[in-house]
Coordinates of C-alpha atoms and ligand atoms in Angstrom, one line a residue:
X1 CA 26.5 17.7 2.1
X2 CA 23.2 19.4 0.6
X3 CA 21.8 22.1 1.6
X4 CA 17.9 23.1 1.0
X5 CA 16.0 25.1 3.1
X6 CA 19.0 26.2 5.3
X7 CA 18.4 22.3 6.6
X8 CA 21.9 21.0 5.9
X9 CA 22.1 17.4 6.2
X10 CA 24.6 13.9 5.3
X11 CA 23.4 10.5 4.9
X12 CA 24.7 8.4 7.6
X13 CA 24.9 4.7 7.8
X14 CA 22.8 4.5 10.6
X15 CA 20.2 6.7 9.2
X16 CA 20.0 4.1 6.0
X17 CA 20.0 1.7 8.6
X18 CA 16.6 2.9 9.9
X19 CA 14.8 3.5 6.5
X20 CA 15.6 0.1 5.5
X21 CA 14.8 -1.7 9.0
X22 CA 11.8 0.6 9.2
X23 CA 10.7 -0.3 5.3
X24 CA 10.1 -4.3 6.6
X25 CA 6.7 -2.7 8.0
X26 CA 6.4 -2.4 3.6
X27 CA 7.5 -6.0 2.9
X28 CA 5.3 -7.6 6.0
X29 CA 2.1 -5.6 4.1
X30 CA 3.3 -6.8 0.2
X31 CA 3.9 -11.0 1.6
X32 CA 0.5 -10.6 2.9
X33 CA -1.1 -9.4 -0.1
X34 CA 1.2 -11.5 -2.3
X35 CA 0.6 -14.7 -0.5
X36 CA -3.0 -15.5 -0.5
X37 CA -4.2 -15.4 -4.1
X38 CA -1.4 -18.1 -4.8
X39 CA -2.3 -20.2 -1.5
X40 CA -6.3 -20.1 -2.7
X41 CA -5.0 -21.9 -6.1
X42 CA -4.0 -24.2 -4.2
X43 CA -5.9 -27.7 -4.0
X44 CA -4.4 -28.8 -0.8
X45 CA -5.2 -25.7 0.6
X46 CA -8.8 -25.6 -1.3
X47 CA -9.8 -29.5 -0.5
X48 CA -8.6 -28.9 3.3
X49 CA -10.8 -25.7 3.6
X50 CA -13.1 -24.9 0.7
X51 CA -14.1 -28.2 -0.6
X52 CA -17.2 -27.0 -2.9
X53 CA -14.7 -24.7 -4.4
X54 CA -12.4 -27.1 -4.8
X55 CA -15.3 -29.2 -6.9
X56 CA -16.0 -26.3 -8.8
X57 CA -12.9 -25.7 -10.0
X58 CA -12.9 -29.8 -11.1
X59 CA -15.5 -28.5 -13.3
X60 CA -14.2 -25.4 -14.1
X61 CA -14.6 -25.3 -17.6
X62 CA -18.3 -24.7 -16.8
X63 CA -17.4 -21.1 -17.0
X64 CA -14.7 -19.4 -17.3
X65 CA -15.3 -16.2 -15.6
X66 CA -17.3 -17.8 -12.8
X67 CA -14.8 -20.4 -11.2
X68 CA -14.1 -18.9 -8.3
X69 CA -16.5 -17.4 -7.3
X70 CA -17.2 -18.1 -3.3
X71 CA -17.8 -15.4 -0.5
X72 CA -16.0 -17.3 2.3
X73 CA -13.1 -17.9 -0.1
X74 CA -12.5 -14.2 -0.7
X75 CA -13.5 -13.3 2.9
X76 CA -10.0 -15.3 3.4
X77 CA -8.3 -12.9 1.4
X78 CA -10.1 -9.9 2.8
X79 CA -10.3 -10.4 6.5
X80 CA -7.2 -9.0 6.6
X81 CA -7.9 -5.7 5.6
X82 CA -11.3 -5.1 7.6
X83 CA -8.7 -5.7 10.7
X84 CA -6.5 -3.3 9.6
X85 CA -9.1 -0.8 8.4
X86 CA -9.8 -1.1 12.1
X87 CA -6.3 -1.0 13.6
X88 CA -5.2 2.0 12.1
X89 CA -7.3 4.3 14.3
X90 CA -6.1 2.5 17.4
X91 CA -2.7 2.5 15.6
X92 CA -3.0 6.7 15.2
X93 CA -3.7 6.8 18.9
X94 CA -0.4 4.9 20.0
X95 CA 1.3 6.5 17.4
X96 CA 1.0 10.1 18.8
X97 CA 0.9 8.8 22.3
X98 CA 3.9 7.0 22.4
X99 CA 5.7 7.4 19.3
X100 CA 6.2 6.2 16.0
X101 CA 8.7 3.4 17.0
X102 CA 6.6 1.4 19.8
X103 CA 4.2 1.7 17.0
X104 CA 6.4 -0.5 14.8
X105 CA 7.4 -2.3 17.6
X106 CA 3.6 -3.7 17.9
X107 CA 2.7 -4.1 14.8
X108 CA 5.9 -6.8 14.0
X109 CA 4.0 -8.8 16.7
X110 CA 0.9 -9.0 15.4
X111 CA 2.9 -10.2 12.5
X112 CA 4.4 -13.2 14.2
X113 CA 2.0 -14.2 16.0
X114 CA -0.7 -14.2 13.1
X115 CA 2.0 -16.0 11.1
X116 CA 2.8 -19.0 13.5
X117 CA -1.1 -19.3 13.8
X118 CA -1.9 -19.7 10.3
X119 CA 0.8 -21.7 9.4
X120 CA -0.5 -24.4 12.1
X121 CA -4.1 -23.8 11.4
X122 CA -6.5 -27.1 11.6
X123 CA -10.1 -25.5 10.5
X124 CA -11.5 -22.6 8.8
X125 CA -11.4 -20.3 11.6
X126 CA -7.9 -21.4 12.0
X127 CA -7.1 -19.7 8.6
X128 CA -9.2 -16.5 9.3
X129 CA -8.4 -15.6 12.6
X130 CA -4.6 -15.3 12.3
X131 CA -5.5 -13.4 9.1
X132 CA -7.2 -10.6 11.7
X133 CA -3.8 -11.0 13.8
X134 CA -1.8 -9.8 10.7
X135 CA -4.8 -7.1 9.5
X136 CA -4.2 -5.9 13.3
X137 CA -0.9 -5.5 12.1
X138 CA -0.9 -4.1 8.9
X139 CA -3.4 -1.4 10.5
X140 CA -0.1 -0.4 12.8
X141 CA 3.2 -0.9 10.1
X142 CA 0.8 0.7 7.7
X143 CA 0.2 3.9 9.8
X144 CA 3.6 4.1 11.5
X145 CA 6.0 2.9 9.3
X146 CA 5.7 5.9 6.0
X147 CA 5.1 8.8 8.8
X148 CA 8.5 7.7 10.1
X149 CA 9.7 7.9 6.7
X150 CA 8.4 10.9 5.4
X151 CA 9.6 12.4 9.1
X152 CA 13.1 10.6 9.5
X153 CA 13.9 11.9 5.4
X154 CA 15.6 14.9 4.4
X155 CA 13.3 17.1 2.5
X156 CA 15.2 16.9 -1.3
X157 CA 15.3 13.2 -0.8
X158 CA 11.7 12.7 1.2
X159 CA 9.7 11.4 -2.0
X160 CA 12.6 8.6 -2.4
X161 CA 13.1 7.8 1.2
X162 CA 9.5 7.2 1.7
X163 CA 9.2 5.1 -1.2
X164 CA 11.1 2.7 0.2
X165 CA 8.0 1.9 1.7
X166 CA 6.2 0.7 -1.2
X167 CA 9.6 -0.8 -2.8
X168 CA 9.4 -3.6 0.1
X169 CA 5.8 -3.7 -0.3
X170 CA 6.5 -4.8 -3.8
X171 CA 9.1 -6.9 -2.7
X172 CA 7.2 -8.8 -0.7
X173 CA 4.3 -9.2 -2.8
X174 CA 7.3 -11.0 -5.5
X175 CA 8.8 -12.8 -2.4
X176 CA 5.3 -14.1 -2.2
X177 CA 4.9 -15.2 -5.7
X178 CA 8.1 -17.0 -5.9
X179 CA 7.5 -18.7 -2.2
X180 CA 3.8 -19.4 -3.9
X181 CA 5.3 -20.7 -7.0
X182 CA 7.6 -23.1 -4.7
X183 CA 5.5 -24.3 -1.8
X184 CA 2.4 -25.3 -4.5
X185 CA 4.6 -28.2 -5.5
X186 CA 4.8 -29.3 -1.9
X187 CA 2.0 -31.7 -1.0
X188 CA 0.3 -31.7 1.3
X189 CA 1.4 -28.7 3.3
X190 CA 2.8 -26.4 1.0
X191 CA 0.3 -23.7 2.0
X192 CA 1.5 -24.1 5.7
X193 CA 5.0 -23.0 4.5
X194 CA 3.6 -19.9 2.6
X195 CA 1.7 -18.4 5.4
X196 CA 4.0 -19.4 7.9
X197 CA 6.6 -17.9 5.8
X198 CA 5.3 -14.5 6.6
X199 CA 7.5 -14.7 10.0
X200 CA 10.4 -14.4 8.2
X201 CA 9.9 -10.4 7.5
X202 CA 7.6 -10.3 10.7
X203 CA 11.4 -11.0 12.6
X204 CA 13.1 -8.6 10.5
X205 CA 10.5 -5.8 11.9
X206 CA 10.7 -6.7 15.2
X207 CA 14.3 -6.5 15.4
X208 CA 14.4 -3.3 13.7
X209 CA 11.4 -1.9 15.4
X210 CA 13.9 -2.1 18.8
X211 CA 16.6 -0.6 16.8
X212 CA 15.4 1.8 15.1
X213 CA 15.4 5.8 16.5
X214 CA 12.1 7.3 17.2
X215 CA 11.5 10.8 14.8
X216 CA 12.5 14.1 16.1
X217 CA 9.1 15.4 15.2
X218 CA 7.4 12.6 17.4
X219 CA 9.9 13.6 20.3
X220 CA 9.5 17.0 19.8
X221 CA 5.8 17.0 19.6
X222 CA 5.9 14.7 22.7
X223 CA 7.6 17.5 25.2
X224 CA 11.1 15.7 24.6
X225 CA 13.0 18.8 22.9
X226 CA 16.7 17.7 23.8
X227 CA 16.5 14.0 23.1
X228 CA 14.8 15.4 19.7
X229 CA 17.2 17.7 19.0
X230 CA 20.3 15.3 19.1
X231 CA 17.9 12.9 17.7
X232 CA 17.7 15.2 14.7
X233 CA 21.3 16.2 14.7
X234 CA 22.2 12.0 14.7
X235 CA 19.7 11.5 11.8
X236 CA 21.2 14.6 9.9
X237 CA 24.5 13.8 10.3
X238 CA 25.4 16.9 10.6
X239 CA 25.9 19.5 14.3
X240 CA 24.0 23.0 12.4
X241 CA 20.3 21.6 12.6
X242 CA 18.8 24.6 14.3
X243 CA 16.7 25.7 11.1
X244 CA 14.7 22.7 11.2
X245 CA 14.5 22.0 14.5
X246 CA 12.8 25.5 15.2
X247 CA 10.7 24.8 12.2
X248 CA 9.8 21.7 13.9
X249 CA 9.5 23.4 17.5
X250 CA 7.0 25.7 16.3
X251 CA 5.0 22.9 14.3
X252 CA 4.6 21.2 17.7
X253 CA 3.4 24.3 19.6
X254 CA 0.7 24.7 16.9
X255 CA 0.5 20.7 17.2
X256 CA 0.0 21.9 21.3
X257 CA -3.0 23.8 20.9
X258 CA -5.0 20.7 19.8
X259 CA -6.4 18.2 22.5
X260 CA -8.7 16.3 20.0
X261 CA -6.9 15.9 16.6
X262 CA -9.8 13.9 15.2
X263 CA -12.2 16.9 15.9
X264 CA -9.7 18.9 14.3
X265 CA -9.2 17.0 11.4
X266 CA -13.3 17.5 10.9
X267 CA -12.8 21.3 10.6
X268 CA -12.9 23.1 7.5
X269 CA -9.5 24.0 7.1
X270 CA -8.2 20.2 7.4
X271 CA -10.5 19.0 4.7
X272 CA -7.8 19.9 1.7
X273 CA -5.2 17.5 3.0
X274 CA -7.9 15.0 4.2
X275 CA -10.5 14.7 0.7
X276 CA -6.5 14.0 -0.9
X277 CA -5.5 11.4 1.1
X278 CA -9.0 9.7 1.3
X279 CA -9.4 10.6 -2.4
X280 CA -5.6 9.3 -3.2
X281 CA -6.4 5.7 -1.4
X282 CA -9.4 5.2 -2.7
X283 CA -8.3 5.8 -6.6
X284 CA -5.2 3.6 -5.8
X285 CA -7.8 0.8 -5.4
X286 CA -10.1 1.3 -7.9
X287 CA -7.3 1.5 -10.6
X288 CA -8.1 -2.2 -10.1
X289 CA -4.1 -3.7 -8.7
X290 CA -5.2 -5.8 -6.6
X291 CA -7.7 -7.6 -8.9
X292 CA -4.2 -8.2 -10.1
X293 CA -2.0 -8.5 -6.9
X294 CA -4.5 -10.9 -5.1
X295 CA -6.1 -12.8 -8.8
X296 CA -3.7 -13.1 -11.0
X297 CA -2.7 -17.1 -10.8
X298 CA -6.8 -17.3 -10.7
X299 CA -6.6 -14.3 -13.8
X300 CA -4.3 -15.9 -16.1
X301 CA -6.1 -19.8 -15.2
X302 CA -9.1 -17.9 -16.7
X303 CA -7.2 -16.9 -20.0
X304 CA -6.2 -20.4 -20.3
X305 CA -2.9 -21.1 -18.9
X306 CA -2.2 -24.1 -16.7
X307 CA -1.4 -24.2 -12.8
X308 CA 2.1 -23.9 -12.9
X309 CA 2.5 -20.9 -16.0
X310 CA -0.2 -18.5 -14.6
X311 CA 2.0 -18.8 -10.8
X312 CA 4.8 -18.0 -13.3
X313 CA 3.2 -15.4 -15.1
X314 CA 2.6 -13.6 -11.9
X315 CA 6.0 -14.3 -10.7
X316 CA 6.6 -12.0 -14.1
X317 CA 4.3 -9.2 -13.0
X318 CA 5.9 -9.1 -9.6
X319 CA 9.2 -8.6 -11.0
X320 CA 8.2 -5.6 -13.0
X321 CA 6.3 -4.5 -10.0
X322 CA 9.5 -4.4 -8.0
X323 CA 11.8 -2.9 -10.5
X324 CA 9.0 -0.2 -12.4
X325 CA 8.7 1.0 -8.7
X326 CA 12.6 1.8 -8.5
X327 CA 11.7 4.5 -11.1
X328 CA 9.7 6.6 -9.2
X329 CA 12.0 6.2 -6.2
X330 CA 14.5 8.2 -8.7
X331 CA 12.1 10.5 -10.2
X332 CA 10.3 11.4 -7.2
X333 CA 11.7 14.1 -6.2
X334 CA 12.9 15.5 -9.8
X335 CA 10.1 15.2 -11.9
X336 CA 7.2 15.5 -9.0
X337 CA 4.5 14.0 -7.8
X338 CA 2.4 14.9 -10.5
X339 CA 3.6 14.0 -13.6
X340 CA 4.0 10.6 -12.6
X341 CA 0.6 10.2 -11.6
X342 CA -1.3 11.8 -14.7
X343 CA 1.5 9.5 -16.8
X344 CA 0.4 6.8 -15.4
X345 CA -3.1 7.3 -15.9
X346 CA -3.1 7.3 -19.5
X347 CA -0.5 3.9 -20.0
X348 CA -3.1 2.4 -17.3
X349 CA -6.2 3.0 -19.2
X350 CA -4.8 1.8 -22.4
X351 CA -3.4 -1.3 -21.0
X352 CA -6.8 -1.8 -19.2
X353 CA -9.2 -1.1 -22.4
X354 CA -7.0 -3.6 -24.5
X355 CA -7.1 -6.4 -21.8
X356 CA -10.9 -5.8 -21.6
X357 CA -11.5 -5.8 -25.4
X358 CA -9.1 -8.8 -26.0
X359 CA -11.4 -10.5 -23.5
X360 CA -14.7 -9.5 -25.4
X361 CA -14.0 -10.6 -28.5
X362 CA -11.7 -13.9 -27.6
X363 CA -13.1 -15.3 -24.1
X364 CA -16.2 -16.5 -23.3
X365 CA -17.9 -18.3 -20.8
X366 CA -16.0 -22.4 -21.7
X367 CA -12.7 -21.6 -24.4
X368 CA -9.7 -20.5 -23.9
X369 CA -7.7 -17.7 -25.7
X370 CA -5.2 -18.7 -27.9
X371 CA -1.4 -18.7 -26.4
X372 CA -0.3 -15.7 -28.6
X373 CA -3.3 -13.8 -27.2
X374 CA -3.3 -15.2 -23.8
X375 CA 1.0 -13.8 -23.6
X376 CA -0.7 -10.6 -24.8
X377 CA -2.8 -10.0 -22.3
X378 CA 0.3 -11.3 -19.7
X379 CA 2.2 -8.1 -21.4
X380 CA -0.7 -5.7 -21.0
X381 CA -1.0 -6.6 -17.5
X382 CA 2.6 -5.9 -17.4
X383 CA 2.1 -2.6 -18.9
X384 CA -0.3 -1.9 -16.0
X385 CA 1.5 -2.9 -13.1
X386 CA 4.3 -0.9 -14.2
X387 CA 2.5 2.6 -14.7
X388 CA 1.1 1.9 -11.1
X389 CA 4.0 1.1 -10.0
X390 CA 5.6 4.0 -10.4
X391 CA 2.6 6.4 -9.3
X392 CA 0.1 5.4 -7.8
X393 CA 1.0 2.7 -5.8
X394 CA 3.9 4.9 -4.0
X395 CA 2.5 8.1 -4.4
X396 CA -1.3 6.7 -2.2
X397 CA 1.4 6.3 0.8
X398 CA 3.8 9.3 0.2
X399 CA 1.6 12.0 -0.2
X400 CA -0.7 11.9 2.6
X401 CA 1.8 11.0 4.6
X402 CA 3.4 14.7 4.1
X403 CA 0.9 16.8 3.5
X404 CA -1.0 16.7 7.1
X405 CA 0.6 19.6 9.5
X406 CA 1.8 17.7 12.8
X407 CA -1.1 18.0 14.7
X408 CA -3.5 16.0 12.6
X409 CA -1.0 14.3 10.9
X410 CA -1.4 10.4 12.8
X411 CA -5.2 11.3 12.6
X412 CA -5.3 12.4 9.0
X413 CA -3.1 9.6 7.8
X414 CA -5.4 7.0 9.6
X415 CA -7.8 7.8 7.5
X416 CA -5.6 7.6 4.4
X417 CA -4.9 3.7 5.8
X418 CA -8.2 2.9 6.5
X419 CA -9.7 4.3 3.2
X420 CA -7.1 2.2 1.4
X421 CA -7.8 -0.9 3.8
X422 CA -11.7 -0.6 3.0
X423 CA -11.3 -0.4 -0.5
X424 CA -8.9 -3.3 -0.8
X425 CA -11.5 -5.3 0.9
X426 CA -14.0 -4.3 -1.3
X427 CA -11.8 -5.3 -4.2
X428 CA -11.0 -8.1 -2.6
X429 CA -14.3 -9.5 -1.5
X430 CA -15.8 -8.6 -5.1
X431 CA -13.8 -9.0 -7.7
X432 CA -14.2 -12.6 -7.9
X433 CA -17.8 -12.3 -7.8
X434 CA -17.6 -8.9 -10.3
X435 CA -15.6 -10.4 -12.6
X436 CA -18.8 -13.3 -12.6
X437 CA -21.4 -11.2 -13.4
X438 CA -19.3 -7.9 -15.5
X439 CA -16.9 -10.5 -17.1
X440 CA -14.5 -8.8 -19.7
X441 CA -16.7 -5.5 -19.2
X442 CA -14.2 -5.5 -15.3
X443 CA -12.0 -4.1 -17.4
X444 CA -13.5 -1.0 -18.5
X445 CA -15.0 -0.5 -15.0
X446 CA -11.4 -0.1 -13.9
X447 CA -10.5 2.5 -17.1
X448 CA -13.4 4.3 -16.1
X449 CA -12.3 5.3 -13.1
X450 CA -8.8 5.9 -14.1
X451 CA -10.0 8.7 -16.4
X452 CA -11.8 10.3 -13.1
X453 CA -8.3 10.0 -11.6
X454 CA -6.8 11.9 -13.7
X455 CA -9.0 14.6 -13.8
X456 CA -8.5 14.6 -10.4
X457 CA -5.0 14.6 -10.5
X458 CA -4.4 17.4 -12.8
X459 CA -7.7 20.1 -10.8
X460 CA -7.1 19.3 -7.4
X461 CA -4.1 17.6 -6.3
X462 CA -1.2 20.0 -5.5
X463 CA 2.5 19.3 -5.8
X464 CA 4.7 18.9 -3.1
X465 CA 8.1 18.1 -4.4
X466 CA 10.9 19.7 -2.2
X467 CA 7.8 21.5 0.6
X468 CA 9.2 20.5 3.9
X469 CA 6.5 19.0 6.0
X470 CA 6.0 21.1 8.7
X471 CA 5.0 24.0 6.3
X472 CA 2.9 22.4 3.7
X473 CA -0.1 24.6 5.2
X474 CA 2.0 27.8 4.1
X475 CA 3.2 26.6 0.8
X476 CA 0.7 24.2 -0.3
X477 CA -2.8 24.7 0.3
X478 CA -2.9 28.1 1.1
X479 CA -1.4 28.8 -2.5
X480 CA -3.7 26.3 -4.0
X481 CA -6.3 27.9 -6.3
X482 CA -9.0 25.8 -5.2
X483 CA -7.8 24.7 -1.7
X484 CA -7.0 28.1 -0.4
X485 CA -10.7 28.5 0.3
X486 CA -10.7 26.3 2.8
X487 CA -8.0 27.6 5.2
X488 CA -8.4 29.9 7.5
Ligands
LIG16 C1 -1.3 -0.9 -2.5 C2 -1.7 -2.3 -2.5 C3 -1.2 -2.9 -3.7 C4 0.3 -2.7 -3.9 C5 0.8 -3.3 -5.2 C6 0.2 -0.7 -2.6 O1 0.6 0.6 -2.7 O2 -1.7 -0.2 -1.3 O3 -3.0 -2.4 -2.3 O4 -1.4 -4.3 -3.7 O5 0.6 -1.4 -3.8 O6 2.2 -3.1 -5.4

């Protein structure tokens, strides 16, 4: 039994049982991302849909840096995330309406529908419009699915618990990869089995979603103060849970008070946790991942490896995605928040200058680099992935997902899931056409703003290791040197 806070809890089977079921939200989010950089290298899926492509990439060796380049080819990859950028306000509504669970519940829908539509689709809108299904339901897993985390976890073991999250997220992106790596061998429908593939998580979520419990802050804040208080003694494992749920009590009274948490949210005194989580998102993007996570069969094609060893190569990345995140799930809540993230920043800008200066001096516009330099570059990327992997990829979810006090906290974190949804669609929708026009020079866009990251990380952003949630306003940002201004 541990003991911090006077908030004694056990880990129970069935409360494991609920992170994991609840983490499938992660895994739906990662196969979606995963999936359709691998599906666009596909010709099957390119002659069906994007034929001029299709004949560009015949002639690719026209340019190197240019082959892909086609609005409607990204706007299959991004749809997804202007849906969910969408979705996660509607999400934030249902969320503090009805709960946290129904708000799972929908989104594992969305899922299975918008996979059994794309895997049968006949024409171009066909492909796009179950993409805005799953968007819709990223928008919801995305917004319900690390509050439940962060809300359902002990405080010593919250940083862990909620990056569970981002482990299935990675999991799924490498499910993706190796489904990709598969289904591309498969003519002609092999892209039919990837995107239907989706379902498969989308089922797992469902299920879970109607066993799962709902939080005992989400009760509690809902009027429902004995169901959340066995809630919370089921969850704890443990009968003495009196301490936190007063704590929690008088989080919801404050939470009371507020009829219009979106106002509330605009007041000076929320802007602290709100500039973070905005300003978290945001810089998760612009490290540049998903250049990677979406590009990189289309990436390591450009550096000169065939069809079948750049889907391997990312195969590679994805497994050091996976297991690099299982660090911070261990460190997490020992080293901090911080320290992981300013880490990161430096192994990420040297990865991310070398890849770029490699490319100046060795690519241009119709070679290709040598194989010793073109498995260089694979290992840089690695390098990458694996810095963000254990920062800022689980720390973008975790942190604004515990540092809003309950009655902003759906509304804050909307805005944390939107920012990262409209960045990821700007990413997605220009890189392709950014890496045309910057060529290597993409690369040192990126380490730019990593360096602005990590100024940002070590003036602004404050640690939260071990802070229960419902009194980060006390202990967090009204201790912080530069925040404290701000509250009242
Ligand atoms: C990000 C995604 C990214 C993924 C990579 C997530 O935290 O939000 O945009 O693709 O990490 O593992």
């Amino acid at each position: 039994m541990t003991k911090n806070e006077n908030f004694k809890s056990k880990i129970t089977v069935y409360v494991v049982v609920c992170w994991i079921l609840a983490a499938f939200g992660g895994l739906m989010f990662g196969y979606d991302i995963g999936i359709s950089g691998g599906v666009t290298a596909m010709d099957d899926f390119l002659i069906k849909f994007f034929p001029v492509v299709h004949e560009r990439k015949l002639h690719a060796k026209e340019d190197n840096y240019c082959k892909y380049d086609n609005q409607f080819l990204q706007l299959f990859t991004s749809s997804l995330y202007l849906a969910a950028l969408v979705s996660s306000f509607a999400a934030s509504k249902v969320c503090t309406k009805f709960g946290r669970k129904p708000t799972i519940l929908v989104a594992s829908t969305f899922f299975l529908a918008g996979a059994a539509l794309s895997a049968a689709a006949q024409n171009i809108w066909m492909i796009i419009i179950p993409r805005i299904l799953l968007g819709i339901g990223v928008g919801f897993g995305n917004e319900a699915v690390p509050l439940f985390l962060s809300e359902i976890a002990p405080v010593q073991h919250r940083g862990a618990v909620n990056i569970l999250f981002q482990l299935f997220v990675t999991i799924g992106i490498f499910f993706a990869n190796l489904v990709n790596y598969g289904t591309s061998k498969l003519h002609p429908n092999g892209w039919r089995v990837s995107l239907g593939l989706a379902g498969v998580p989308a089922g797992f979520l469902f299920i879970g979603s109607l066993i799962i419990t709902e939080t005992p802050s989400s009760l509690i804040e809902r009027g429902n103060y004995s169901k959340g208080l066995k809630t919370l003694k089921k969850i704890r494992g443990v009968e003495d849970v009196e301490a936190e749920f007063e704590q929690i009590k008088l989080a919801s009274d404050i939470a009371h008070q507020v009829k219009h948490p979106f106002k509330e949210l605009m007041k000076p005194s929320s802007m602290p946790p709100l500039i973070i989580a905005v300003l978290l998102q945001v810089f998760q993007q612009f490290t540049g991942i998903n250049a990677i996570m979406f590009y990189a069969p289309v990436l390591f094609q450009t550096v000169g490896f065939k069809d079948d060893a750049s889907l391997l190569s990312s195969v590679i990345t994805g497994i050091v995605n996976v297991a690099s995140t299982l660090v911070s799930v261990y460190a997490v809540d020992k080293v901090g928040r911080r320290i992981l993230l300013l880490q990161a920043c430096v192994q990420m800008f040297i990865s991310q200058i070398a890849i770029g200066v490699i490319l100046l001096l060795n690519l241009n516009a119709t070679n290709l680099l040598t194989r010793a330099e073109a498995i260089v570059v694979v290992f840089l990327v690695c390098l990458f992935v694996m810095a963000f992997a254990w920062s800022w990829g689980p720390l973008g979810w975790l942190i604004p997902s515990e540092t809003f006090p309950l009655e902003t906290r759906t509304a804050g974190f909307a805005f944390a899931v939107s920012s990262n949804m409209f960045f990821t669609f700007l990413i997605a929708q220009a890189f392709l056409s950014m890496m045309c026009h910057l060529r290597a020079y993409i690369f040192i866009f990126f380490a730019g703003w990593i360096l602005v990251m990590f100024m940002f990380a070590l003036f602004l952003l404050p640690e939260t290791k071990n802070v229960p949630i419902d009194v980060m306003v006390e202990r967090v940002w009204k201790q912080h040197p530069v925040w404290k201004k701000f509250m009242d």
